[in-house]
mmCIF file of C-alpha atoms in Angstrom:
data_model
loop_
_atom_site.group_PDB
_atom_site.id
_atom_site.type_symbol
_atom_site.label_atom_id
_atom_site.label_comp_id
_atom_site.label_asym_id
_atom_site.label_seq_id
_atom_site.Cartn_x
_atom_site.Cartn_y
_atom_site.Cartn_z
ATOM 1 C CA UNK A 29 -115.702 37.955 -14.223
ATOM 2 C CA UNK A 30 -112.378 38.148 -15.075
ATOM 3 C CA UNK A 31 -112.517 41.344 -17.298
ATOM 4 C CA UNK A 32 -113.728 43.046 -14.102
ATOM 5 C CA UNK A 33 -110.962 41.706 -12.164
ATOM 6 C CA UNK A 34 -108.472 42.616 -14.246
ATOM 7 C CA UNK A 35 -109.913 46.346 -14.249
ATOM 8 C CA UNK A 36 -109.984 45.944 -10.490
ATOM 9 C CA UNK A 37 -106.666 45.280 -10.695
ATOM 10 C CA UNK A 38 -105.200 47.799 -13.216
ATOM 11 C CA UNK A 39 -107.060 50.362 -11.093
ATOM 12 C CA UNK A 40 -106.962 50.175 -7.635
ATOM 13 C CA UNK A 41 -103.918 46.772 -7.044
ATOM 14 C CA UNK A 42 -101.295 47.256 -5.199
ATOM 15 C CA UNK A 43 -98.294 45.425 -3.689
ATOM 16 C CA UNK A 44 -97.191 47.438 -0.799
ATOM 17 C CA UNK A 45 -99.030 49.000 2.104
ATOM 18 C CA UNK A 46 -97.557 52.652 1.200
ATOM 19 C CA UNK A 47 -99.212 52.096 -2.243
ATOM 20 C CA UNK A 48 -102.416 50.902 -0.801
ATOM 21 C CA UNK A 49 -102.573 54.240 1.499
ATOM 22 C CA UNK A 50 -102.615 56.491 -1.301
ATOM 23 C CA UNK A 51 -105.484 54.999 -2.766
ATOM 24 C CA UNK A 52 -108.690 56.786 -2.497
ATOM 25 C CA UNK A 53 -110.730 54.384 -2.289
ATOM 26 C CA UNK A 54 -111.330 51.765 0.181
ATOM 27 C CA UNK A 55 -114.077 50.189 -1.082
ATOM 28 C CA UNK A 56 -115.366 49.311 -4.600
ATOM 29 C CA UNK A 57 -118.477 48.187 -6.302
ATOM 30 C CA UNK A 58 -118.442 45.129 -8.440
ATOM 31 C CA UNK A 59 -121.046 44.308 -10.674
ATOM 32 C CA UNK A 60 -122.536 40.406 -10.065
ATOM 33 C CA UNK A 61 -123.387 39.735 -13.484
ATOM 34 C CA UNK A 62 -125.101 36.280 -12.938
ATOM 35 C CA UNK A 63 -127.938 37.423 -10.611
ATOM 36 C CA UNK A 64 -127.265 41.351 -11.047
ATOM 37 C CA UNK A 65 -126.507 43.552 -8.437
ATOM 38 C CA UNK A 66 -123.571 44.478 -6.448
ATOM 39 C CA UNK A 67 -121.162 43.246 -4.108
ATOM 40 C CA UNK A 68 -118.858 45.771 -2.338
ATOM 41 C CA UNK A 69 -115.130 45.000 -2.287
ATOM 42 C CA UNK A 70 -112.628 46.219 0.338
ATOM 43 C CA UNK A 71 -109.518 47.210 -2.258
ATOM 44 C CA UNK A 72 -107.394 45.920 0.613
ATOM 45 C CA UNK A 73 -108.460 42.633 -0.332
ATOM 46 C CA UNK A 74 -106.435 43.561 -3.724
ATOM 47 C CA UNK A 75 -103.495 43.703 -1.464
ATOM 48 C CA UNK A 76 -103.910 40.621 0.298
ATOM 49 C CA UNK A 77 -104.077 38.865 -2.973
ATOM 50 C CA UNK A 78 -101.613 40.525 -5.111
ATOM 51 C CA UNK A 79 -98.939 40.897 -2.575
ATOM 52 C CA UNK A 80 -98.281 37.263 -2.157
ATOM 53 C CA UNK A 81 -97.969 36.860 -5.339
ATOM 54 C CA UNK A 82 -96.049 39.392 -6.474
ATOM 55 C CA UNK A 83 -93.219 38.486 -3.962
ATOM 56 C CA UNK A 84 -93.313 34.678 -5.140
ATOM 57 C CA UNK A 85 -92.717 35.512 -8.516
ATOM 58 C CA UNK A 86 -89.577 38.074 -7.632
ATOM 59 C CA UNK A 87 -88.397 35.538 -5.370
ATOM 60 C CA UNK A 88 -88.334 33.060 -8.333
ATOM 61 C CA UNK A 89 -86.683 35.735 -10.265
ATOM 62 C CA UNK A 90 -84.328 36.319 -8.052
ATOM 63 C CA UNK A 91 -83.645 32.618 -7.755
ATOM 64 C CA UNK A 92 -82.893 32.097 -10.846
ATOM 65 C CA UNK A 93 -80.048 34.950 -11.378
ATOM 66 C CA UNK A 94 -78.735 33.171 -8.357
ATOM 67 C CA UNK A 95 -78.478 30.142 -9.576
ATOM 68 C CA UNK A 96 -77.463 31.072 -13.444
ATOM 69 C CA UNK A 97 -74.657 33.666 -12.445
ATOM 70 C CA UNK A 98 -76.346 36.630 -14.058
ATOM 71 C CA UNK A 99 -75.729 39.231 -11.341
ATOM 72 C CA UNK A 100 -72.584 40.569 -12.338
ATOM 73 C CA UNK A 101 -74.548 41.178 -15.501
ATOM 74 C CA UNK A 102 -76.943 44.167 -13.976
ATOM 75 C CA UNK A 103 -74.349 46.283 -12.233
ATOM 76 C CA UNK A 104 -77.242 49.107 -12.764
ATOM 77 C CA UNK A 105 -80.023 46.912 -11.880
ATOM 78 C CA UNK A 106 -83.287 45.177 -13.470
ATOM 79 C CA UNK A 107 -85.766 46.686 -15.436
ATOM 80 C CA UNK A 108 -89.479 45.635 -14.947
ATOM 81 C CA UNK A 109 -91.381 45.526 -18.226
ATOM 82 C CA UNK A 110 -94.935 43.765 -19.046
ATOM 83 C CA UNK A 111 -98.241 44.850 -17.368
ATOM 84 C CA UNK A 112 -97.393 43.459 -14.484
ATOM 85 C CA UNK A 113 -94.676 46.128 -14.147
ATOM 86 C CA UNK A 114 -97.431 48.942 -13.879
ATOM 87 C CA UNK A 115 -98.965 47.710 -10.294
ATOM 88 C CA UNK A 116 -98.054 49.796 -7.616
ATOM 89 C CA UNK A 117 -95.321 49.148 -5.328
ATOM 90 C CA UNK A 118 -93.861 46.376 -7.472
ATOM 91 C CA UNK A 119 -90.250 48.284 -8.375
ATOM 92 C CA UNK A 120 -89.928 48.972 -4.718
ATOM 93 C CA UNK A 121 -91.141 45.418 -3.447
ATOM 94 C CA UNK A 122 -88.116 44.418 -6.239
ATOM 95 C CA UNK A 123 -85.464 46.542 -4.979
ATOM 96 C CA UNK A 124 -86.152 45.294 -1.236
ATOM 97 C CA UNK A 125 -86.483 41.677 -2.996
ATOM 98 C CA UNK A 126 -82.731 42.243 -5.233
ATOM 99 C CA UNK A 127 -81.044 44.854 -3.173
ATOM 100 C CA UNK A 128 -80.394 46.808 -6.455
ATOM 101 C CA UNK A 129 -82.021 49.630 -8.178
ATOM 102 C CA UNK A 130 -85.025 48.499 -10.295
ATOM 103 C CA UNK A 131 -86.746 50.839 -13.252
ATOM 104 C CA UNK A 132 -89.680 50.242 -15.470
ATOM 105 C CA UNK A 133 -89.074 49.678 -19.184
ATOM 106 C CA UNK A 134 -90.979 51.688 -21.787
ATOM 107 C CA UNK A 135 -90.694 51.513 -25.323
ATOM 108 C CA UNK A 136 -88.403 53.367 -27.280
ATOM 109 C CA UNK A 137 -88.384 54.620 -30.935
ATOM 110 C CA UNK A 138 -85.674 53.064 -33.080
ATOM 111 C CA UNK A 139 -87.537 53.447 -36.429
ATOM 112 C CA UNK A 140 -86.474 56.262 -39.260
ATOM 113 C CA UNK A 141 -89.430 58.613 -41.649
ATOM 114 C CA UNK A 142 -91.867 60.212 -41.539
ATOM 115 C CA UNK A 143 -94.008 57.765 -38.585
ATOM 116 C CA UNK A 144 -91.465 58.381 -35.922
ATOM 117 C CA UNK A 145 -94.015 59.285 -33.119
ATOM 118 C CA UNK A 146 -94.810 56.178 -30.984
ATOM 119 C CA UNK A 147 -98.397 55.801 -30.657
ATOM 120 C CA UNK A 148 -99.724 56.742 -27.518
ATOM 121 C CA UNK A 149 -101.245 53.296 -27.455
ATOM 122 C CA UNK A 150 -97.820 51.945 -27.392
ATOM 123 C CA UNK A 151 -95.740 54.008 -24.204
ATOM 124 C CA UNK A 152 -96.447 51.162 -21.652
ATOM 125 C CA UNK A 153 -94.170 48.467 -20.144
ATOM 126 C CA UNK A 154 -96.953 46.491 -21.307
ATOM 127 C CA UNK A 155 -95.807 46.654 -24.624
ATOM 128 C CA UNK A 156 -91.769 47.360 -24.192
ATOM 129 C CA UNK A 157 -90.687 43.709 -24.415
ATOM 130 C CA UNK A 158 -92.527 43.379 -28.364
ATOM 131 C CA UNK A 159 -91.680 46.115 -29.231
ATOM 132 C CA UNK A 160 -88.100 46.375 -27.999
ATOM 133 C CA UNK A 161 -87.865 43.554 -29.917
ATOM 134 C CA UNK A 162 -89.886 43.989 -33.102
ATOM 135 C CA UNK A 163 -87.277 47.320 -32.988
ATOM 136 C CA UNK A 164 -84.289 44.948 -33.232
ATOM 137 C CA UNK A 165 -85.516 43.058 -35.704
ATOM 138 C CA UNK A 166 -86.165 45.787 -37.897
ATOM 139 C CA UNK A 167 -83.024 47.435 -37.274
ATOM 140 C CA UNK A 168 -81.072 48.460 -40.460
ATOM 141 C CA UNK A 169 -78.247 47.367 -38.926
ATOM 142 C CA UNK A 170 -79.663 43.487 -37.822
ATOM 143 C CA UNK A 171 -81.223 42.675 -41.470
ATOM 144 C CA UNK A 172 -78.005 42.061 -42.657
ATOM 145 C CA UNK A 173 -77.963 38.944 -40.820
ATOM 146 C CA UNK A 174 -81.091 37.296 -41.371
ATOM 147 C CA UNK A 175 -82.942 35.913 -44.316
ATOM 148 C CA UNK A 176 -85.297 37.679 -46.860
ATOM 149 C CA UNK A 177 -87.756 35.471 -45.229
ATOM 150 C CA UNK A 178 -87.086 36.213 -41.717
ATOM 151 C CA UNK A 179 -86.574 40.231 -42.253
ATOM 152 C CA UNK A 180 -90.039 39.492 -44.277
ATOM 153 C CA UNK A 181 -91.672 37.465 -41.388
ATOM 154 C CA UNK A 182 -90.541 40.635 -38.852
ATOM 155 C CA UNK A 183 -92.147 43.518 -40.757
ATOM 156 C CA UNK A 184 -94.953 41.291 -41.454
ATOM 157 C CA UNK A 185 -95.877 40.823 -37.330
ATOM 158 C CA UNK A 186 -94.857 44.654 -37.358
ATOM 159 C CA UNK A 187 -97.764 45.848 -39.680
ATOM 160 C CA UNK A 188 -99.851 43.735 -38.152
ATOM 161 C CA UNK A 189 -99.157 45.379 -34.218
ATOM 162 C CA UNK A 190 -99.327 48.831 -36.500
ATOM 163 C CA UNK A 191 -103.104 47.993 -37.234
ATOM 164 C CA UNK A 192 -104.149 47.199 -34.073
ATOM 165 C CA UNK A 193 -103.143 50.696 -32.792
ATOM 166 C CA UNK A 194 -104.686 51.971 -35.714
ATOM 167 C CA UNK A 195 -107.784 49.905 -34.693
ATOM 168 C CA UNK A 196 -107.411 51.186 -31.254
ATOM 169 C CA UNK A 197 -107.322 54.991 -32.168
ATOM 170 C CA UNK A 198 -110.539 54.961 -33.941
#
């Protein structure tokens, strides 16, 4: 199933054989949920899959600044956000990949009163992209150059994200 996968991967994936080493675990358990039971996993496998992949995508990456002229825009390097940011091994696989220093993104605060502490629910890469730019668009500084509507439109996705944490914490 793919929710199991995904936990598979968030857990014990890896793209880099130094990362895979200091896993604990060699060998996992997944639940068979159409005829019950279990079927034992060899987390290398995870490797083996993720690897490949991961090193096609920052290849493509790495194409494309290429070929659009964007490298003299990162003299201090890339920074990897999404969930995909969070396996292990992938800023290093990058920095062998670019030959420059990669980072992960998290999300920073840019909001003023009396909610200033980012949820907990929030301090992932997976988030730093929407937020980053949720942040922007709420800026004090940025509304004076959009619309009612849009400045409207922006806090309205923003109080939506808000009740999802909220959601989350209970």
């Amino acid at each position: 199933p793919i929710q199991t996968a995904e936990k598979l991967k968030q857990q014990y994936g890896t793209v880099s054989h130094e990362s895979y080493y200091a896993i604990n675990k060699k060998e996992v358990g997944v639940p068979l949920e159409y005829s019950g039971g279990e079927k034992k996993v060899h987390t290398y496998s995870l490797l083996e899959i993720l690897r490949p992949r991961a090193q096609e995508i920052l290849e493509l990456l790495r194409d494309d600044i290429i070929t659009n002229r964007l490298t003299s825009y990162m003299p201090a390097g890339l920074v990897l956000t999404g969930g995909g940011a969070l396996l292990k091994g992938l800023a290093r696989e990058a920095e062998q990949t670019h030959k420059m220093p990669i980072r992960m993104g998290y999300p920073q605060y840019y909001f003023e009163g009396p909610d200033r502490d980012l949820p907990e629910s929030l301090q992932s890469p997976s988030f730093a992209t929407a937020y980053g730019l949720l942040a922007f668009g709420l800026s004090r500084d940025e509304k004076k150059f959009h619309t009612e509507q849009e400045v409207s439109l922006v806090q309205n996705v923003y109080q939506r994200m808000r009740s999802w944490i909220e959601e989350d914490r209970k």
